[in-house]
Amino acid sequence: MRVQVVYVKSRNKEIFFKPVNTIMKDGEWRSEEQIQKAWIDLPRHDGLKRKMIGTINEIRSYLRLNQNYEMKDGKVKEWRMKV
């Protein structure tokens, strides 16, 4: 299955990045790539797989600008939702 990666307009970001919040609710550390892979596999409310996901840079930007997330420095930068 081929997934379309799309650029997100600023007015749609909160709705578009809702799956990221769902994925990160458990408080586990994840890299942007892991979040993107989990986003692909996360089913929609109708049970189908998602067709559009954000780019790695958009996910990184969303996490960096959102105060609910913190970053752990290391070889691979990982993020988690503050609990």
CSV table of C-alpha atoms in Angstrom, one decimal, residues 12-44:
chain,number,residue,atom,x,y,z
A,12,ASN,CA,-5.9,22.2,9.8
A,13,LYS,CA,-2.9,21.1,12.0
A,14,GLU,CA,-4.8,20.4,15.2
A,15,ILE,CA,-7.3,18.1,13.4
A,16,PHE,CA,-4.7,16.6,11.1
A,17,PHE,CA,-2.2,15.7,14.0
A,18,LYS,CA,-4.9,14.1,16.2
A,19,PRO,CA,-3.5,10.6,15.5
A,20,VAL,CA,-0.1,11.7,16.8
A,21,ASN,CA,-1.7,12.6,20.1
A,22,THR,CA,-3.5,9.2,20.1
A,23,ILE,CA,-0.2,7.4,19.5
A,24,MET,CA,1.7,9.3,22.1
A,25,LYS,CA,-0.8,9.1,25.0
A,26,ASP,CA,1.0,6.1,26.5
A,27,GLY,CA,4.1,8.3,27.5
A,28,GLU,CA,6.6,6.1,25.7
A,29,TRP,CA,9.7,7.6,24.0
A,30,ARG,CA,9.4,7.5,20.2
A,31,SER,CA,11.4,9.0,17.3
A,32,GLU,CA,9.6,10.8,14.4
A,33,GLU,CA,10.1,7.8,12.2
A,34,GLN,CA,8.4,5.5,14.7
A,35,ILE,CA,5.5,7.9,15.1
A,36,GLN,CA,5.1,8.1,11.3
A,37,LYS,CA,5.0,4.2,11.0
A,38,ALA,CA,2.5,4.0,13.9
A,39,TRP,CA,0.4,6.7,12.2
A,40,ILE,CA,0.2,4.6,9.0
A,41,ASP,CA,-0.9,1.5,10.9
A,42,LEU,CA,-3.4,3.4,13.1
A,43,PRO,CA,-6.9,2.6,11.8
A,44,ARG,CA,-9.5,5.3,11.2
